[in-house]
Amino acid sequence: MRIKPDYGVDAPGVMRTFFLLGFACLLFAAFAPHVLRIGSAKIETGSFFWPAGFLIGEGLLFLLYVKYGKFRHRDFMLGTHEWRGDERVLDVGCGRGLLLAGAAKQIAARRGAGDVTGIDIWSNTDMAANSAAATERNLELEGISRYCALVSKPAQEMPFDDATFDLVVSNLCLHNIYDRPTRRQAIEQIARVLKPGGTAILSDYKLTGEYAEQLRKMGFAVEKRRGSFITTFPPLTVVLARKPL
Ligand SMILES: C[S@@+](CC[C@H](N)C(=O)[O-])C[C@H]1O[C@@H](n2cnc3c(N)ncnc32)[C@H](O)[C@@H]1O
């Protein structure tokens, strides 16, 4: 039997919480007495069907993204670039290698001399069972290891020379840097390691306005594209930013 690569569950705690709270509300609504009195307050337990439906619905949308939507979104992001095959690509917060493998496949399909580097801190809060070893395994299973390299470092401390990469891609990583100055530092690093004329393709569910504004101030030509409202959850926005020549 062929073993398939496993690109993991993003923010596993969030999905678990949606389902646990949703089913708790469902059980409460279905099995608690119809009316509960706490002091003078009267609670109609049937009204808990609403949050149950909402939370379980959110959990299912999350699952749809993890199992299907993220591959579609990866193709959407990588499809904004006209591939030649000789690109040097950096995936910031590569996790288990979703974009890394996608970019490497684009290069391999053109028998190009390009390469793809993934940089990550392998947080298990942001991605289930996250590790360099798990990513290496996925790259082997995809048959594209020879195009790829992994670096274990935070995005705000990139160890690459200025103007190394033609393309920098990143999905759902930068919002995980919680303080603004450090996030700004990560964007500065992305700008620094891009070659003049190179492109950053940065996707996230929030803070994309902040990334776009910072890059615009650095002289980049910036545009924004929306991912699918159904198959990306939370809905993702992509910032496309070209470094001036
Ligand atoms: C939700 S996962 C997304 C992984 C991958 N980009 C994808 O779309 O499947 C976020 C990733 O960002 C990484 N990450 C979080 N903060 C980081 C930082 N400061 N530097 C580098 N990677 C970081 C996490 O370890 C995790 O692998």
XYZ file of C-alpha atoms and ligand atoms in Angstrom:
272
model
C 0.000 0.000 0.000
C 1.338 3.453 -0.965
C 1.995 5.688 2.062
C 0.701 9.198 1.453
C 2.335 12.405 2.695
C 0.556 13.947 5.673
C 0.409 17.750 5.740
C -1.080 17.821 9.233
C -3.817 19.720 11.031
C -3.328 23.490 11.374
C -3.952 24.914 14.870
C -5.232 21.535 16.184
C -6.336 23.041 19.520
C -8.707 25.447 17.748
C -10.448 22.720 15.746
C -10.702 20.508 18.854
C -12.265 23.390 20.818
C -14.909 24.026 18.114
C -15.989 20.369 18.174
C -15.818 19.906 21.974
C -17.807 23.068 22.756
C -20.219 22.368 19.880
C -21.006 18.833 21.044
C -21.233 19.996 24.690
C -23.895 22.556 23.626
C -25.660 19.903 21.538
C -25.834 17.427 24.435
C -26.984 20.160 26.799
C -29.728 21.283 24.406
C -30.878 17.723 23.734
C -30.778 16.199 27.237
C -31.029 18.951 29.877
C -34.532 19.794 31.218
C -36.302 22.167 28.801
C -36.149 25.033 31.280
C -33.459 25.655 33.911
C -33.837 28.230 36.657
C -30.707 29.782 38.207
C -31.891 32.285 40.846
C -34.353 34.539 39.047
C -32.886 33.663 35.610
C -34.753 31.242 33.349
C -32.738 29.415 30.666
C -34.492 27.721 27.741
C -31.981 24.943 27.053
C -33.287 24.415 23.490
C -31.652 27.739 22.546
C -28.272 25.960 22.893
C -28.953 24.237 19.546
C -27.885 27.550 17.904
C -24.345 27.760 19.339
C -24.068 23.970 18.845
C -24.820 24.338 15.123
C -22.523 27.340 14.797
C -19.555 25.716 16.564
C -19.879 22.319 14.855
C -20.298 24.121 11.518
C -17.073 26.071 12.124
C -15.302 22.836 13.079
C -16.497 21.178 9.845
C -15.311 24.144 7.743
C -11.941 23.875 9.474
C -11.838 20.154 8.626
C -12.747 20.924 4.994
C -9.779 23.318 4.814
C -7.392 20.791 6.382
C -8.434 17.875 4.155
C -9.121 19.673 0.870
C -9.073 23.480 0.929
C -5.432 23.950 1.799
C -4.285 22.056 -1.308
C -6.583 24.193 -3.455
C -5.332 27.334 -1.740
C -1.701 26.246 -2.184
C -2.358 25.828 -5.940
C -4.078 29.238 -6.028
C -1.068 30.891 -4.355
C 1.541 29.155 -6.523
C -0.594 29.787 -9.622
C -0.068 33.547 -9.250
C 3.563 33.022 -10.343
C 4.745 32.193 -13.877
C 7.118 29.335 -13.235
C 10.382 28.923 -15.195
C 11.988 26.157 -13.134
C 15.155 27.983 -12.096
C 13.603 29.894 -9.182
C 15.145 29.976 -5.740
C 12.154 29.821 -3.387
C 11.772 30.342 0.367
C 8.729 29.049 2.301
C 8.405 30.961 5.589
C 6.768 28.840 8.313
C 6.716 25.819 5.994
C 5.244 23.491 8.629
C 4.956 19.982 7.182
C 5.845 21.222 3.709
C 2.585 22.112 1.945
C 3.912 25.040 -0.133
C 7.479 23.767 -0.049
C 6.451 20.547 -1.825
C 4.124 22.447 -4.180
C 6.908 24.815 -5.269
C 9.412 21.947 -5.610
C 6.950 20.073 -7.849
C 6.682 23.132 -10.102
C 10.484 23.156 -10.444
C 10.723 19.372 -10.910
C 8.007 19.416 -13.607
C 10.219 21.804 -15.624
C 13.398 19.796 -14.826
C 14.725 23.112 -13.553
C 17.795 23.995 -11.528
C 15.748 25.863 -8.912
C 15.480 24.964 -5.247
C 13.155 25.502 -2.302
C 14.107 26.223 1.309
C 11.672 25.901 4.207
C 12.244 27.814 7.420
C 10.290 27.008 10.589
C 10.407 26.706 14.372
C 8.205 23.546 14.255
C 5.568 24.716 16.748
C 3.119 21.957 17.688
C 0.489 24.519 18.703
C 0.328 25.933 15.177
C 0.537 22.547 13.399
C -0.078 19.032 14.742
C 2.947 16.707 15.011
C 5.171 19.396 13.517
C 8.862 18.603 13.106
C 11.662 18.808 10.575
C 11.640 14.992 10.453
C 7.910 14.879 9.573
C 8.503 17.425 6.792
C 11.520 15.536 5.443
C 9.392 12.380 5.343
C 6.692 14.178 3.317
C 9.294 15.493 0.863
C 10.694 11.974 0.433
C 7.213 10.535 -0.161
C 6.579 13.254 -2.781
C 9.920 12.359 -4.434
C 11.214 15.939 -4.409
C 13.724 15.920 -1.517
C 16.641 16.775 -3.799
C 15.102 20.163 -4.571
C 14.506 21.045 -0.901
C 16.344 22.180 2.225
C 15.048 22.882 5.734
C 16.292 25.497 8.183
C 15.233 25.513 11.852
C 15.132 29.223 12.708
C 12.470 31.855 13.383
C 11.345 33.965 10.416
C 12.517 37.145 12.155
C 16.093 35.777 12.298
C 16.690 34.499 8.778
C 20.255 33.300 8.235
C 20.224 33.946 4.447
C 22.236 36.508 2.455
C 20.525 39.589 1.029
C 18.835 39.045 -2.360
C 18.955 35.216 -2.262
C 15.424 34.275 -3.387
C 13.269 34.929 -6.462
C 10.121 34.006 -4.598
C 9.126 34.018 -0.904
C 5.896 32.232 -0.031
C 4.179 31.939 3.340
C 0.814 30.587 4.481
C -0.711 31.075 7.935
C 2.640 31.717 9.607
C 3.124 35.432 10.271
C 0.055 35.965 12.518
C 1.648 33.459 14.904
C 4.270 36.101 15.704
C 2.198 37.869 18.319
C 4.059 41.128 18.886
C 4.059 43.732 16.141
C 7.756 44.747 16.250
C 8.835 41.106 15.800
C 6.309 40.643 12.989
C 7.701 43.756 11.302
C 11.172 42.255 11.659
C 9.982 39.068 9.900
C 8.572 41.119 6.998
C 11.839 43.110 6.843
C 13.703 39.808 6.558
C 11.405 38.659 3.745
C 12.062 41.944 1.916
C 15.807 41.681 2.525
C 16.271 38.124 1.244
C 14.203 38.711 -1.924
C 16.117 39.563 -5.100
C 15.235 42.886 -6.765
C 12.221 42.104 -8.993
C 11.374 39.082 -6.813
C 7.905 38.421 -5.395
C 6.510 37.694 -1.945
C 3.245 35.711 -1.839
C 1.985 35.994 1.744
C -1.293 34.388 2.798
C -3.003 34.791 6.157
C -6.438 35.061 7.761
C -5.690 38.345 9.516
C -3.096 41.158 9.554
C -2.661 41.063 5.763
C -3.386 44.832 5.691
C -0.428 45.324 8.009
C 1.905 43.211 5.808
C 0.721 45.042 2.670
C 1.200 48.488 4.230
C 4.719 47.722 5.453
C 5.798 46.345 2.081
C 4.228 49.289 0.226
C 6.225 51.666 2.430
C 9.361 49.729 1.454
C 8.629 50.481 -2.216
C 7.043 47.145 -3.173
C 4.193 47.045 -5.717
C 1.438 45.348 -3.714
C -1.909 43.794 -4.585
C -4.286 41.609 -2.600
C -6.296 38.554 -3.705
C -8.983 36.695 -1.780
C -8.896 32.936 -1.317
C -12.125 30.896 -1.454
C -14.706 31.826 1.188
C -15.851 28.211 1.437
C -12.707 26.107 1.261
C -10.355 28.333 3.238
C -11.245 28.619 6.899
C -10.847 31.146 8.354
C -11.067 32.855 4.911
C -7.570 33.613 3.647
C -6.232 36.679 1.851
C -3.086 36.654 -0.263
C -0.708 39.629 -0.454
C 1.326 39.709 -3.678
C 4.268 42.064 -3.349
C 6.935 42.693 -6.000
C 10.294 44.109 -4.878
C 11.443 47.093 -6.933
C 14.306 46.490 -9.389
C -0.585 26.923 10.678
S 1.039 26.356 10.357
C 1.089 26.514 8.564
C 2.154 25.647 7.960
C 2.236 25.707 6.432
N 2.631 27.018 5.975
C 0.929 25.281 5.806
O 0.243 26.123 5.213
O 0.599 24.085 5.914
C 2.067 27.710 10.877
C 3.554 27.394 10.850
O 4.286 28.591 11.175
C 5.368 28.210 12.002
N 5.826 29.387 12.744
C 5.191 30.049 13.725
N 5.920 31.105 14.146
C 7.061 31.093 13.391
C 8.220 31.911 13.338
N 8.376 32.954 14.154
N 9.178 31.602 12.443
C 9.051 30.546 11.605
N 7.978 29.740 11.617
C 6.994 30.008 12.495
C 4.807 27.099 12.872
O 5.813 26.321 13.458
C 3.961 26.336 11.860
O 4.721 25.351 11.211
